[in-house]
Amino acid sequence: MERPAVGELTPPDRTLMGPGPSDVHPRVRRAMTTPLVGHLDPAFVDLMDEVQELLRYAFRTDNEWTIPVSGTGSAAMEAAIGNLTEPGDTVLVPANGYFGGRMASMVERAGGEVVEVDAPWGEPLDIADVRAAFDSHDPDLLAFVHGETSTGVLQPDVPELTELAHDNDALVIVDAVTTLGGVELRVDDWDIDVAYSAAQKCLSAPPGTSPLTLNARAMRKIEDRDTDVRSWYLDLTELTDYWGDERAYHHTAPITNVYALREALRLAAEEGIEARWERHERVASALRAGIETMGLGIASESWLPSLNTVALPSGVDDGAVIEGLLDGDDIEVAGGLGDLSGDVLRVGCMGHSARPANVLELLAALGDVLEDEGIDADAGLAAARRKL
Ligand SMILES: Cc1ncc(COP(=O)(O)O)c(C=O)c1O
């Protein structure tokens, strides 16, 4: 076999305004070039404590069990669902977006019974439907997505949903992949039992470590299981010795990703988590004002600032717009998924990407790409500037 003639790594310099990953802050990139230490080195053990403390701050929780899972958001999702679901448990999951479907698949693999709570794609769950599902199915768990990245829908009424679940002796799992660090999320005040996220969205670290937090109620359910968790790697009882006082070997932590997450969380703490939520809302409001003034709509009913679904004029090929932005301006956005496929662009406004310059650059580029549709980019830019 011939030696592969692979050249030096020269990735294009993109502006990441899609559903994730988002732009990485230069300080996070620098953190990733610092020397490796062993994953049980006393220096790394101290760093693990710091990451846990920073994660608690971002999640707004005092939960002892707050860790970065090694893996992407789906690993944290599977850790949450796989540990909390025992064979035979009934689990309510949402059917109003792509990631609710992934939850359902994970519940089935864990041996649980799935009950779907439906709403049209582009709308949040209605609490009356969730209540009706509780009355009919008496579930053990309620899982839902706080920010549905496939539809740009923010699920409102989180405290009401957790109260409903607890009144019915069920626990609550919240997917905060597209909200942690960008949209108001209060794990303790809202009485969420388990929440998980990912590094590459509003925290703006590279994918590979995924925040997870569990309260004492959730940990008790795991400790009281009659059967082993089906995944060895994600079994939280196996991880206790690694993240608990012992710091004994379980698996080799992705050191460089943990460095990156630590720096990203440090940036969030420096900014202040509430100021960060406010920045996302302000910058995304400017994007929204620009989009709407240009005659394009935001397709979701309950707006998620970190992910905006932009309705395209009928007849416009979403693939051509996405390609035009990437080839012409080095800007990444994405198309719709599932029921919204072909109808929308998904534009992220997350973490280090949620900056005025990015929004203005995107609006101008979108105006160029949609020039033939009579889109007035100047008016859109002016509307956006007024909000910034
Ligand atoms: C809401 C939501 N949940 C879960 C995931 C899965 O995360 P990952 O792709 O990092 O595995 C994503 C990814 O985009 C997401 O947006």
Coordinates of C-alpha atoms and ligand atoms in Angstrom, one line a residue:
M1 CA 0.0 0.0 0.0
E2 CA 1.3 3.5 -0.9
R3 CA 2.1 6.1 1.7
P4 CA -0.9 8.5 1.8
A5 CA 0.1 11.9 0.4
V6 CA -2.0 14.0 2.9
G7 CA -1.1 17.7 3.2
E8 CA -0.8 20.0 6.2
L9 CA -4.1 20.8 8.0
T10 CA -5.6 24.0 6.7
P11 CA -9.3 24.1 7.5
P12 CA -11.2 27.1 6.0
D13 CA -11.8 30.0 8.4
R14 CA -15.6 29.9 8.8
T15 CA -18.0 32.0 10.8
L16 CA -20.1 29.4 12.5
M17 CA -23.7 30.5 12.6
G18 CA -25.4 27.1 12.3
P19 CA -26.9 24.8 14.9
G20 CA -23.5 24.1 16.4
P21 CA -20.6 24.0 16.8
S22 CA -20.3 27.7 17.3
D23 CA -17.2 29.9 17.0
V24 CA -14.6 29.0 19.6
H25 CA -13.2 31.9 21.6
P26 CA -9.4 32.5 21.1
R27 CA -8.8 31.9 24.8
V28 CA -10.4 28.5 24.5
R29 CA -8.2 27.7 21.5
R30 CA -5.2 28.7 23.5
A31 CA -6.2 26.5 26.4
M32 CA -6.2 23.6 24.0
T33 CA -2.6 24.1 23.1
T34 CA -1.4 23.8 26.7
P35 CA 0.6 20.7 27.6
L36 CA -1.1 17.5 28.4
V37 CA -0.9 16.1 31.9
G38 CA -2.0 12.6 33.0
H39 CA -5.7 12.3 33.8
L40 CA -4.9 11.3 37.4
D41 CA -2.2 14.0 37.9
P42 CA -2.9 16.0 41.0
A43 CA -3.0 19.1 38.8
F44 CA -5.7 17.6 36.7
V45 CA -7.7 16.4 39.7
D46 CA -7.7 20.0 41.0
L47 CA -8.8 21.1 37.5
M48 CA -11.7 18.6 37.6
D49 CA -12.9 20.2 40.8
E50 CA -12.8 23.6 39.1
V51 CA -14.7 22.4 36.1
Q52 CA -17.4 21.0 38.4
E53 CA -17.6 24.3 40.3
L54 CA -17.9 26.2 37.1
L55 CA -20.5 23.8 35.7
R56 CA -22.6 24.2 38.9
Y57 CA -22.5 28.0 38.3
A58 CA -23.6 27.7 34.7
F59 CA -26.4 25.3 35.5
R60 CA -27.5 27.4 38.6
T61 CA -27.3 24.3 40.8
D62 CA -25.7 23.1 44.0
N63 CA -26.0 19.5 42.8
E64 CA -22.9 17.5 43.9
W65 CA -23.3 15.2 40.8
T66 CA -22.4 17.8 38.2
I67 CA -19.8 16.5 35.7
P68 CA -18.6 16.8 32.1
V69 CA -19.4 13.5 30.4
S70 CA -16.7 12.3 28.0
G71 CA -18.4 12.4 24.6
T72 CA -20.7 14.7 22.7
G73 CA -24.2 15.8 23.8
S74 CA -25.7 12.5 22.8
A75 CA -23.4 10.8 25.3
A76 CA -24.8 13.0 28.1
M77 CA -28.3 12.4 26.8
E78 CA -27.7 8.6 26.9
A79 CA -26.2 8.9 30.4
A80 CA -29.3 10.7 31.6
I81 CA -31.8 8.4 29.9
G82 CA -29.9 5.2 30.3
N83 CA -29.3 5.6 34.0
L84 CA -32.8 6.9 34.9
T85 CA -34.8 4.4 32.8
E86 CA -35.2 0.9 34.3
P87 CA -36.6 -1.8 32.1
G88 CA -40.4 -1.5 32.3
D89 CA -40.4 2.2 33.2
T90 CA -42.8 4.4 31.3
V91 CA -41.2 7.6 29.9
L92 CA -43.0 10.6 28.4
V93 CA -41.0 12.2 25.5
P94 CA -41.8 15.0 23.1
A95 CA -42.7 14.4 19.5
N96 CA -42.4 18.0 18.3
G97 CA -38.8 17.9 17.1
Y98 CA -35.9 15.7 16.0
F99 CA -34.2 15.4 19.4
G100 CA -37.4 14.1 21.1
G101 CA -37.2 11.2 18.6
R102 CA -33.6 10.5 19.7
M103 CA -34.8 10.5 23.3
A104 CA -37.5 7.9 22.4
S105 CA -34.9 5.7 20.7
M106 CA -32.7 5.8 23.8
V107 CA -35.6 5.0 26.1
E108 CA -36.4 1.9 24.0
R109 CA -32.8 0.7 24.1
A110 CA -32.8 1.1 27.9
G111 CA -35.9 -1.2 28.0
G112 CA -38.4 1.6 28.8
E113 CA -41.9 2.1 27.4
V114 CA -42.2 5.3 25.3
V115 CA -45.2 7.5 25.5
E116 CA -45.1 10.5 23.1
V117 CA -46.5 13.9 23.8
D118 CA -47.2 15.5 20.5
A119 CA -47.3 19.1 19.2
P120 CA -46.7 20.3 15.7
W121 CA -43.0 20.9 14.7
G122 CA -42.4 24.6 15.4
E123 CA -44.6 24.7 18.5
P124 CA -43.8 23.9 22.2
L125 CA -45.5 21.2 24.2
D126 CA -48.8 22.2 25.7
I127 CA -48.9 21.6 29.4
A128 CA -52.5 20.4 29.1
D129 CA -51.3 17.6 26.8
V130 CA -48.6 16.7 29.2
R131 CA -51.1 16.6 32.0
A132 CA -53.4 14.4 29.9
A133 CA -50.5 12.0 29.2
F134 CA -49.8 11.8 33.0
D135 CA -53.4 11.0 33.7
S136 CA -53.5 8.2 31.0
H137 CA -50.1 6.6 31.4
D138 CA -48.8 7.4 35.0
P139 CA -45.2 7.7 33.7
D140 CA -42.0 7.3 35.8
L141 CA -40.1 9.9 33.9
L142 CA -40.8 13.1 31.9
A143 CA -38.1 14.0 29.4
F144 CA -38.3 17.1 27.2
V145 CA -36.1 19.4 25.2
H146 CA -35.6 23.0 26.6
G147 CA -34.4 24.4 23.3
E148 CA -35.3 22.2 20.2
T149 CA -32.4 22.8 17.8
S150 CA -34.4 21.3 14.9
T151 CA -37.3 23.8 15.2
G152 CA -35.9 26.8 17.1
V153 CA -38.6 26.3 19.8
L154 CA -38.0 27.2 23.4
Q155 CA -40.1 25.1 25.8
P156 CA -41.7 27.5 28.2
D157 CA -43.3 26.7 31.6
V158 CA -40.4 24.5 32.8
P159 CA -41.3 25.0 36.5
E160 CA -44.9 24.1 35.8
L161 CA -43.8 20.9 34.0
T162 CA -41.5 19.8 36.8
E163 CA -44.2 20.5 39.4
L164 CA -46.7 18.4 37.4
A165 CA -44.2 15.5 37.1
H166 CA -43.3 15.6 40.8
D167 CA -46.9 15.8 41.9
N168 CA -47.2 12.5 40.0
D169 CA -44.0 11.0 41.5
A170 CA -42.1 11.2 38.2
L171 CA -38.6 12.6 37.7
V172 CA -37.7 15.1 35.0
I173 CA -34.9 15.0 32.5
V174 CA -34.2 18.3 30.5
D175 CA -32.2 18.5 27.3
A176 CA -30.4 21.8 27.7
V177 CA -28.0 21.2 24.8
T178 CA -28.9 24.5 23.0
T179 CA -29.7 26.5 26.1
L180 CA -27.0 26.1 28.8
G181 CA -24.9 29.3 28.8
G182 CA -27.2 31.1 26.4
V183 CA -30.8 31.1 27.6
E184 CA -32.2 31.3 31.1
L185 CA -31.9 27.9 32.8
R186 CA -32.2 27.5 36.5
V187 CA -31.8 23.8 37.5
D188 CA -32.4 24.2 41.3
D189 CA -35.1 27.0 41.2
W190 CA -37.0 25.1 38.5
D191 CA -36.6 21.8 40.4
I192 CA -35.2 19.9 37.4
D193 CA -33.9 16.4 38.4
V194 CA -31.5 15.9 35.6
A195 CA -30.2 18.3 32.9
Y196 CA -27.5 17.7 30.3
S197 CA -25.9 19.8 27.6
A198 CA -23.0 19.9 25.2
A199 CA -19.8 22.0 24.9
Q200 CA -20.2 23.2 21.4
K201 CA -23.3 25.3 21.5
C202 CA -23.8 28.3 23.8
L203 CA -20.6 27.5 25.7
S204 CA -18.5 27.7 22.6
A205 CA -16.0 25.0 23.4
P206 CA -15.3 22.2 20.8
P207 CA -17.5 19.1 20.9
G208 CA -16.3 16.3 23.1
T209 CA -17.3 17.0 26.7
S210 CA -20.9 17.3 27.8
P211 CA -22.2 18.8 31.0
L212 CA -24.6 16.7 33.1
T213 CA -26.1 17.4 36.5
L214 CA -28.3 15.2 38.7
N215 CA -30.0 16.0 42.0
A216 CA -30.1 13.7 45.0
R217 CA -33.6 12.4 44.0
A218 CA -32.2 11.3 40.6
M219 CA -29.1 9.7 42.1
R220 CA -31.3 7.8 44.6
K221 CA -33.3 6.3 41.7
I222 CA -30.1 5.2 40.1
E223 CA -28.7 3.7 43.3
D224 CA -31.9 1.9 43.9
R225 CA -32.0 0.2 40.5
D226 CA -32.7 -3.5 40.4
T227 CA -30.8 -4.0 37.1
D228 CA -27.4 -2.8 35.9
V229 CA -27.3 0.2 33.5
R230 CA -26.9 -1.3 30.1
S231 CA -24.0 0.9 29.1
W232 CA -20.8 0.2 31.1
Y233 CA -19.2 3.4 29.9
L234 CA -22.0 5.7 30.9
D235 CA -23.1 3.9 34.1
L236 CA -23.0 6.7 36.7
T237 CA -22.5 4.3 39.6
E238 CA -19.3 3.1 37.9
L239 CA -18.2 6.8 37.4
T240 CA -18.7 7.5 41.1
D241 CA -15.1 6.6 42.0
Y242 CA -13.7 8.7 39.3
W243 CA -15.7 11.9 40.0
G244 CA -16.2 11.3 43.7
D245 CA -13.6 11.5 46.4
E246 CA -11.4 8.6 45.3
R247 CA -10.5 9.9 41.8
A248 CA -9.8 6.3 40.8
Y249 CA -9.4 5.2 37.2
H250 CA -12.6 4.6 35.2
H251 CA -11.6 5.8 31.7
T252 CA -9.0 8.3 30.4
A253 CA -10.6 11.7 30.4
P254 CA -10.3 13.8 27.2
I255 CA -7.8 16.1 28.9
T256 CA -7.6 18.7 26.1
N257 CA -11.3 19.0 25.8
V258 CA -11.6 19.4 29.6
Y259 CA -9.1 22.3 29.4
A260 CA -11.2 23.8 26.7
L261 CA -14.4 23.4 28.6
R262 CA -12.8 24.9 31.7
E263 CA -11.8 28.0 29.8
A264 CA -15.2 28.3 28.1
L265 CA -16.9 28.1 31.5
R266 CA -14.4 30.6 32.9
L267 CA -15.4 33.0 30.2
A268 CA -19.1 32.5 31.0
A269 CA -18.4 33.1 34.7
E270 CA -16.4 36.3 33.9
E271 CA -19.3 37.6 31.8
G272 CA -21.8 36.6 34.4
I273 CA -24.4 34.0 33.5
E274 CA -27.4 36.4 33.5
A275 CA -25.5 39.0 31.5
R276 CA -24.7 36.2 29.0
W277 CA -28.4 35.2 28.7
E278 CA -29.1 38.9 28.1
R279 CA -26.4 39.2 25.4
H280 CA -27.8 36.2 23.5
E281 CA -31.3 37.7 23.6
R282 CA -30.1 41.1 22.5
V283 CA -27.9 39.9 19.6
A284 CA -30.5 37.4 18.5
S285 CA -33.2 40.1 18.7
A286 CA -31.1 42.1 16.3
L287 CA -30.8 39.1 14.0
R288 CA -34.6 38.6 14.2
A289 CA -35.3 42.3 13.5
G290 CA -33.1 42.2 10.5
I291 CA -34.6 39.0 9.1
E292 CA -38.1 40.2 9.6
T293 CA -37.4 43.6 8.1
M294 CA -36.0 41.8 5.0
G295 CA -39.4 40.2 4.6
L296 CA -38.4 36.7 5.9
G297 CA -40.1 35.2 8.9
I298 CA -39.0 33.4 12.0
A299 CA -40.8 30.1 11.8
S300 CA -41.2 29.1 15.4
E301 CA -43.9 30.0 17.8
S302 CA -41.9 30.1 21.0
W303 CA -38.7 31.8 20.0
L304 CA -35.3 30.3 21.0
P305 CA -32.7 33.1 20.7
S306 CA -29.8 30.6 20.3
L307 CA -31.4 29.0 17.3
N308 CA -33.5 30.9 14.7
T309 CA -35.5 29.1 12.1
V310 CA -35.7 31.5 9.2
A311 CA -38.6 30.8 6.8
L312 CA -37.4 31.0 3.2
P313 CA -39.6 32.5 0.4
S314 CA -41.4 29.8 -1.4
G315 CA -39.5 28.4 -4.4
V316 CA -36.1 29.3 -2.9
D317 CA -33.8 26.3 -2.8
D318 CA -32.4 26.1 0.8
G319 CA -29.4 24.1 -0.4
A320 CA -28.4 26.9 -2.8
V321 CA -28.7 29.5 -0.1
I322 CA -26.6 27.5 2.3
E323 CA -24.0 26.9 -0.3
G324 CA -24.0 30.5 -1.4
L325 CA -23.3 31.7 2.2
L326 CA -20.5 29.1 2.7
D327 CA -18.8 29.5 -0.7
G328 CA -19.2 33.3 -1.0
D329 CA -18.8 34.4 2.6
D330 CA -17.4 31.5 4.7
I331 CA -20.6 31.6 6.8
E332 CA -22.1 28.3 8.0
V333 CA -25.8 28.0 8.5
A334 CA -27.9 24.8 8.2
G335 CA -31.2 23.7 6.6
G336 CA -34.3 22.4 8.3
L337 CA -34.8 18.9 9.6
G338 CA -37.8 16.6 9.5
D339 CA -41.1 18.4 9.0
L340 CA -39.2 21.6 8.4
S341 CA -36.8 20.2 5.8
G342 CA -36.5 22.5 2.7
D343 CA -38.6 25.3 4.2
V344 CA -36.2 27.0 6.7
L345 CA -32.6 27.9 7.4
R346 CA -31.4 27.2 10.9
V347 CA -29.3 30.1 12.1
G348 CA -27.5 29.8 15.4
C349 CA -26.7 32.7 17.7
M350 CA -24.6 30.8 20.3
G351 CA -21.8 31.7 22.6
H352 CA -18.9 33.4 20.9
S353 CA -20.9 33.4 17.7
A354 CA -23.6 35.6 19.3
R355 CA -21.8 38.8 18.4
P356 CA -23.0 41.9 16.6
A357 CA -20.4 41.7 13.9
N358 CA -21.5 38.1 13.0
V359 CA -25.1 39.1 12.8
L360 CA -24.4 42.1 10.5
E361 CA -22.1 40.0 8.4
L362 CA -24.7 37.3 8.0
L363 CA -27.6 39.7 7.1
A364 CA -25.5 41.4 4.5
A365 CA -24.5 38.0 3.0
L366 CA -28.0 36.8 3.1
G367 CA -29.1 39.9 1.2
D368 CA -26.5 39.1 -1.5
V369 CA -27.5 35.5 -1.8
L370 CA -31.3 36.4 -2.0
E371 CA -30.8 39.4 -4.2
D372 CA -33.0 37.9 -7.0
E373 CA -35.8 37.6 -4.5
G374 CA -35.9 41.4 -4.0
I375 CA -34.6 41.2 -0.4
D376 CA -33.7 44.6 1.0
A377 CA -30.6 43.9 3.0
D378 CA -29.9 47.6 3.8
A379 CA -33.2 47.9 5.6
G380 CA -32.5 44.7 7.5
L381 CA -29.1 45.9 8.6
A382 CA -30.5 49.2 9.8
A383 CA -33.2 47.4 11.8
A384 CA -30.6 45.0 13.3
R385 CA -28.3 47.9 14.2
R386 CA -31.1 49.7 16.1
K387 CA -31.3 46.6 18.4
L388 CA -27.6 46.3 19.1
Ligands
LIG1 C1 -31.2 19.6 21.5 C2 -30.1 18.7 21.2 N1 -30.0 17.5 21.9 C3 -29.0 16.7 21.7 C4 -28.0 16.9 20.7 C5 -27.0 15.9 20.5 O1 -25.7 16.4 20.7 P1 -24.4 15.9 19.9 O2 -24.6 16.2 18.4 O3 -23.3 16.8 20.5 O4 -24.2 14.5 20.2 C6 -28.1 18.0 19.9 C7 -27.1 18.3 18.8 O5 -27.3 19.2 18.0 C8 -29.2 18.9 20.2 O6 -29.3 20.1 19.4

